[in-house]
Amino acid sequence: MDEIKAMLEKIASVGDQVNVDVVFGKPQEIEGRTIIPVAEVGYGYGMGFGSGPAATCCEDECECECEDECECEDEETCDCECEVETAMSGGGGAGGHARPVAYIEVGPEGVQVKPIIDEQRVALAGILLSAWAVGWLGLVLKTLFTKR
Amino acid sequence: MAQFKQRTRMISGNPIVVGERRLLPTVLVKTLEGEMIPGSPVCAVQLQPASLVEEGPEGERWHNIPYATRDALSSMGAAAAGIALAGSIALLLIWLARGGRR
């Protein structure tokens, strides 16, 4: 149990151990210019643990039900030896993402921050916006030209 | 019962030295942590680049780090809300012009 507690405390401290270097990448020299990639980074985790009785063998004091670790020594005298063990189980998951946001270009003329546009997401959003606008226009026109 | 704690911090990193220039990056860190049930921790961390301070021969300059994709998507979201509002007003006006009855 102590090991699990220590592990949980260690994992819980992940939120405090933030490194700026994951957002601002290593400078790269390209054709006399220095490029520094900049990204948005996110990560998360979740986990859960539980415990409970693994085997309950004697439901009644005078009835022996022998399963797993239980031993029924003498059914007639109700001499049972039951072991109730505690089982533990757990699971967890984690994930992360990184999206390029911009890059910093350092050249003879100075430092310039140039944004990066995710064209795929913007195009998809544009298509959805167009469909939304056409839908509303159609609804208004249909209402306008429908006879009462 | 779920208990969550949200924190927002601004942290600065190690200076990046490029030639005569020193670049000091800062990052906005949003942390959400808590427990859905006791003993089951959940944590989410988001790191967004905030700004860059440049120290060079010309002096100090502050650079904003733009997030063009998010800005474009926010504009489109605002446009979608505006279209829905305009459409609703148009439908309301049509309904009122027809006497306001079904």
Short mmCIF file of C-alpha atoms in Angstrom, two decimals:
data_model
loop_
_atom_site.label_atom_id
_atom_site.label_comp_id
_atom_site.label_asym_id
_atom_site.label_seq_id
_atom_site.Cartn_x
_atom_site.Cartn_y
_atom_site.Cartn_z
CA MET A 1 0.00 0.00 0.00
CA ASP A 2 2.87 2.36 0.82
CA GLU A 3 4.37 1.77 -2.60
CA ILE A 4 1.12 2.73 -4.28
CA LYS A 5 0.81 5.82 -2.09
CA ALA A 6 4.37 6.85 -2.94
CA MET A 7 3.70 6.26 -6.63
CA LEU A 8 0.52 8.35 -6.49
CA GLU A 9 2.34 11.20 -4.75
CA LYS A 10 5.07 11.06 -7.36
CA ILE A 11 2.58 11.10 -10.21
CA ALA A 12 0.56 13.87 -8.56
CA SER A 13 3.64 16.09 -8.59
CA VAL A 14 3.79 15.90 -12.40
CA GLY A 15 1.57 18.97 -12.57
CA ASP A 16 4.20 21.01 -10.74
CA GLN A 17 7.13 19.78 -12.81
CA VAL A 18 6.64 21.98 -15.82
CA ASN A 19 9.44 22.63 -18.25
CA VAL A 20 9.39 25.63 -20.55
CA ASP A 21 11.69 23.80 -22.97
CA VAL A 22 8.80 21.65 -24.17
CA VAL A 23 7.07 24.79 -25.45
CA PHE A 24 10.09 26.60 -26.84
CA GLY A 25 12.14 24.08 -28.80
CA LYS A 26 15.85 23.91 -29.48
CA PRO A 27 17.18 26.65 -31.78
CA GLN A 28 17.99 25.33 -35.26
CA GLU A 29 20.48 26.99 -37.62
CA ILE A 30 19.08 27.13 -41.16
CA GLU A 31 20.82 29.13 -43.90
CA GLY A 32 22.33 31.68 -41.54
CA ARG A 33 19.11 32.13 -39.60
CA THR A 34 18.12 30.66 -36.29
CA ILE A 35 14.67 29.12 -36.03
CA ILE A 36 13.05 28.36 -32.69
CA PRO A 37 9.85 26.30 -32.87
CA VAL A 38 7.04 27.21 -30.49
CA ALA A 39 4.25 24.81 -29.60
CA GLU A 40 1.27 24.52 -27.32
CA VAL A 41 1.58 21.43 -25.17
CA GLY A 42 -0.99 19.66 -23.07
CA TYR A 43 -1.02 16.45 -21.12
CA GLY A 44 -3.08 14.71 -18.53
CA TYR A 45 -3.61 11.52 -16.64
CA GLY A 46 -6.17 9.80 -14.53
CA MET A 47 -6.10 6.70 -12.43
CA GLY A 48 -8.06 4.79 -9.92
CA PHE A 49 -7.53 2.07 -7.36
CA GLY A 50 -9.88 -0.11 -5.46
CA SER A 51 -9.81 -2.96 -2.99
CA GLY A 52 -12.24 -5.47 -1.64
CA PRO A 53 -12.61 -9.00 -0.29
CA ALA A 54 -11.25 -11.56 -2.72
CA ALA A 55 -12.95 -14.63 -1.33
CA THR A 56 -15.68 -15.03 1.19
CA CYS A 57 -16.07 -18.66 1.87
CA CYS A 58 -18.19 -19.06 4.94
CA GLU A 59 -21.51 -17.38 4.44
CA ASP A 60 -22.93 -19.06 7.46
CA GLU A 61 -21.12 -20.18 10.56
CA CYS A 62 -22.26 -23.76 10.15
CA GLU A 63 -21.94 -24.05 6.40
CA CYS A 64 -18.67 -24.55 4.66
CA GLU A 65 -18.28 -23.55 1.08
CA CYS A 66 -14.82 -24.41 0.02
CA GLU A 67 -13.49 -22.21 -2.71
CA ASP A 68 -10.06 -21.02 -3.61
CA GLU A 69 -8.01 -20.51 -0.46
CA CYS A 70 -10.65 -21.76 1.95
CA GLU A 71 -10.31 -25.10 3.54
CA CYS A 72 -13.15 -27.06 4.96
CA GLU A 73 -11.65 -29.30 7.54
CA ASP A 74 -14.75 -31.00 8.87
CA GLU A 75 -18.20 -30.30 7.52
CA GLU A 76 -20.04 -32.19 10.21
CA THR A 77 -18.57 -30.27 13.11
CA CYS A 78 -18.63 -27.05 11.18
CA ASP A 79 -14.90 -26.76 11.54
CA CYS A 80 -14.09 -24.33 8.81
CA GLU A 81 -10.98 -22.44 8.09
CA CYS A 82 -11.81 -19.53 5.91
CA GLU A 83 -9.48 -17.00 4.55
CA VAL A 84 -10.78 -13.65 3.48
CA GLU A 85 -8.13 -11.96 1.47
CA THR A 86 -8.16 -8.43 0.28
CA ALA A 87 -7.64 -7.94 -3.41
CA MET A 88 -6.43 -4.72 -4.96
CA SER A 89 -6.87 -3.55 -8.49
CA GLY A 90 -6.29 -0.38 -10.38
CA GLY A 91 -5.94 1.23 -13.73
CA GLY A 92 -4.96 4.45 -15.31
CA GLY A 93 -4.44 6.32 -18.51
CA ALA A 94 -2.48 9.26 -19.77
CA GLY A 95 -2.29 11.31 -22.92
CA GLY A 96 -0.78 14.41 -24.39
CA HIS A 97 -0.67 16.61 -27.41
CA ALA A 98 1.54 19.25 -28.97
CA ARG A 99 0.48 21.72 -31.65
CA PRO A 100 2.78 24.12 -33.45
CA VAL A 101 1.78 27.70 -32.75
CA ALA A 102 4.54 29.83 -34.22
CA TYR A 103 8.23 29.99 -34.91
CA ILE A 104 10.78 32.58 -33.95
CA GLU A 105 13.18 33.63 -36.64
CA VAL A 106 16.39 35.33 -35.55
CA GLY A 107 18.28 36.90 -38.42
CA PRO A 108 20.44 39.91 -39.16
CA GLU A 109 17.35 42.14 -39.18
CA GLY A 110 16.29 41.08 -35.71
CA VAL A 111 13.80 38.76 -34.05
CA GLN A 112 10.52 38.00 -35.76
CA VAL A 113 7.70 35.85 -34.42
CA LYS A 114 5.78 34.20 -37.26
CA PRO A 115 2.48 32.44 -36.59
CA ILE A 116 1.67 28.99 -37.93
CA ILE A 117 -1.90 28.40 -39.06
CA ASP A 118 -3.36 24.91 -38.95
CA GLU A 119 -4.94 25.17 -42.40
CA GLN A 120 -6.75 21.85 -42.12
CA ARG A 121 -8.64 22.86 -38.98
CA VAL A 122 -9.39 26.34 -40.27
CA ALA A 123 -10.63 24.93 -43.62
CA LEU A 124 -12.84 22.39 -41.84
CA ALA A 125 -14.25 25.12 -39.60
CA GLY A 126 -14.83 27.29 -42.70
CA ILE A 127 -16.81 24.52 -44.38
CA LEU A 128 -18.91 24.02 -41.25
CA LEU A 129 -19.49 27.79 -40.96
CA SER A 130 -20.59 27.95 -44.61
CA ALA A 131 -23.01 25.05 -44.11
CA TRP A 132 -24.34 26.76 -40.97
CA ALA A 133 -24.87 30.05 -42.83
CA VAL A 134 -26.58 28.32 -45.80
CA GLY A 135 -28.81 26.37 -43.39
CA TRP A 136 -29.95 29.52 -41.60
CA LEU A 137 -30.47 31.39 -44.89
CA GLY A 138 -32.53 28.49 -46.23
CA LEU A 139 -34.64 28.40 -43.08
CA VAL A 140 -35.33 32.16 -43.21
CA LEU A 141 -36.16 32.08 -46.94
CA LYS A 142 -38.38 29.05 -46.53
CA THR A 143 -40.26 30.77 -43.71
CA LEU A 144 -40.51 33.99 -45.71
CA PHE A 145 -41.92 32.41 -48.87
CA THR A 146 -44.15 29.80 -47.27
CA LYS A 147 -47.81 30.65 -47.56
CA ARG A 148 -49.69 30.70 -44.29
CA MET B 1 -17.23 13.70 -4.20
CA ALA B 2 -15.08 15.24 -6.89
CA GLN B 3 -12.76 17.98 -5.71
CA PHE B 4 -10.74 19.90 -8.24
CA LYS B 5 -8.22 22.66 -7.95
CA GLN B 6 -7.35 24.92 -10.86
CA ARG B 7 -4.17 26.96 -11.03
CA THR B 8 -2.90 29.40 -13.60
CA ARG B 9 0.73 30.39 -13.50
CA MET B 10 3.13 32.33 -15.65
CA ILE B 11 6.60 30.85 -15.66
CA SER B 12 9.76 31.92 -17.43
CA GLY B 13 12.32 29.58 -18.88
CA ASN B 14 16.06 29.65 -19.33
CA PRO B 15 17.27 32.40 -21.66
CA ILE B 16 17.94 31.26 -25.23
CA VAL B 17 21.16 32.82 -26.46
CA VAL B 18 21.39 33.45 -30.20
CA GLY B 19 24.48 35.47 -31.13
CA GLU B 20 24.37 38.75 -29.25
CA ARG B 21 20.73 38.33 -28.38
CA ARG B 22 19.17 36.79 -25.32
CA LEU B 23 15.61 35.62 -25.59
CA LEU B 24 13.63 35.06 -22.40
CA PRO B 25 10.52 32.95 -23.00
CA THR B 26 7.48 32.92 -20.75
CA VAL B 27 4.78 30.29 -20.69
CA LEU B 28 1.25 30.31 -19.31
CA VAL B 29 0.60 27.10 -17.38
CA LYS B 30 -2.94 26.01 -16.57
CA THR B 31 -3.24 23.07 -14.21
CA LEU B 32 -6.40 21.23 -13.24
CA GLU B 33 -5.92 18.58 -10.61
CA GLY B 34 -8.09 16.73 -8.21
CA GLU B 35 -9.70 13.47 -7.32
CA MET B 36 -12.86 12.06 -8.85
CA ILE B 37 -13.10 9.79 -5.80
CA PRO B 38 -10.58 9.62 -2.94
CA GLY B 39 -7.40 7.89 -4.06
CA SER B 40 -8.07 8.37 -7.77
CA PRO B 41 -6.11 11.41 -8.91
CA VAL B 42 -6.80 13.22 -12.16
CA CYS B 43 -4.55 15.92 -13.57
CA ALA B 44 -4.46 17.97 -16.76
CA VAL B 45 -1.76 20.48 -17.64
CA GLN B 46 -1.77 22.92 -20.55
CA LEU B 47 1.26 24.98 -21.51
CA GLN B 48 0.75 27.93 -23.83
CA PRO B 49 3.53 30.17 -25.06
CA ALA B 50 2.85 33.67 -23.79
CA SER B 51 5.60 36.04 -24.77
CA LEU B 52 9.25 36.50 -25.51
CA VAL B 53 11.51 39.23 -24.17
CA GLU B 54 14.42 40.04 -26.43
CA GLU B 55 17.57 41.58 -25.04
CA GLY B 56 19.91 42.73 -27.78
CA PRO B 57 22.24 45.52 -28.81
CA GLU B 58 19.21 47.73 -29.58
CA GLY B 59 17.80 47.28 -26.09
CA GLU B 60 14.90 45.24 -24.83
CA ARG B 61 11.83 44.34 -26.85
CA TRP B 62 8.73 42.40 -25.96
CA HIS B 63 7.23 40.01 -28.51
CA ASN B 64 3.76 38.57 -28.27
CA ILE B 65 3.34 34.97 -29.41
CA PRO B 66 0.20 34.93 -31.57
CA TYR B 67 -2.02 31.86 -31.76
CA ALA B 68 -3.37 32.36 -35.28
CA THR B 69 -5.34 29.10 -35.51
CA ARG B 70 -7.19 29.69 -32.25
CA ASP B 71 -7.90 33.30 -33.20
CA ALA B 72 -9.28 32.22 -36.60
CA LEU B 73 -11.46 29.53 -35.01
CA SER B 74 -12.71 32.01 -32.37
CA SER B 75 -13.64 34.48 -35.12
CA MET B 76 -15.53 31.75 -36.96
CA GLY B 77 -17.31 30.76 -33.77
CA ALA B 78 -18.33 34.37 -33.22
CA ALA B 79 -19.52 34.57 -36.84
CA ALA B 80 -21.59 31.39 -36.37
CA ALA B 81 -23.19 32.86 -33.24
CA GLY B 82 -23.88 36.11 -35.13
CA ILE B 83 -25.52 34.22 -38.02
CA ALA B 84 -27.72 32.29 -35.58
CA LEU B 85 -28.72 35.53 -33.84
CA ALA B 86 -29.46 37.32 -37.13
CA GLY B 87 -31.45 34.32 -38.39
CA SER B 88 -33.46 34.16 -35.18
CA ILE B 89 -34.24 37.88 -35.36
CA ALA B 90 -35.29 37.50 -39.03
CA LEU B 91 -37.60 34.60 -38.13
CA LEU B 92 -39.06 36.62 -35.25
CA LEU B 93 -39.68 39.62 -37.52
CA ILE B 94 -41.39 37.43 -40.13
CA TRP B 95 -43.57 35.94 -37.42
CA LEU B 96 -44.47 39.39 -36.04
CA ALA B 97 -45.17 40.74 -39.55
CA ARG B 98 -47.70 37.95 -40.02
CA GLY B 99 -49.61 38.94 -36.95
CA GLY B 100 -47.68 37.03 -34.36
CA ARG B 101 -50.04 34.05 -34.36
CA ARG B 102 -49.53 30.45 -35.32
#
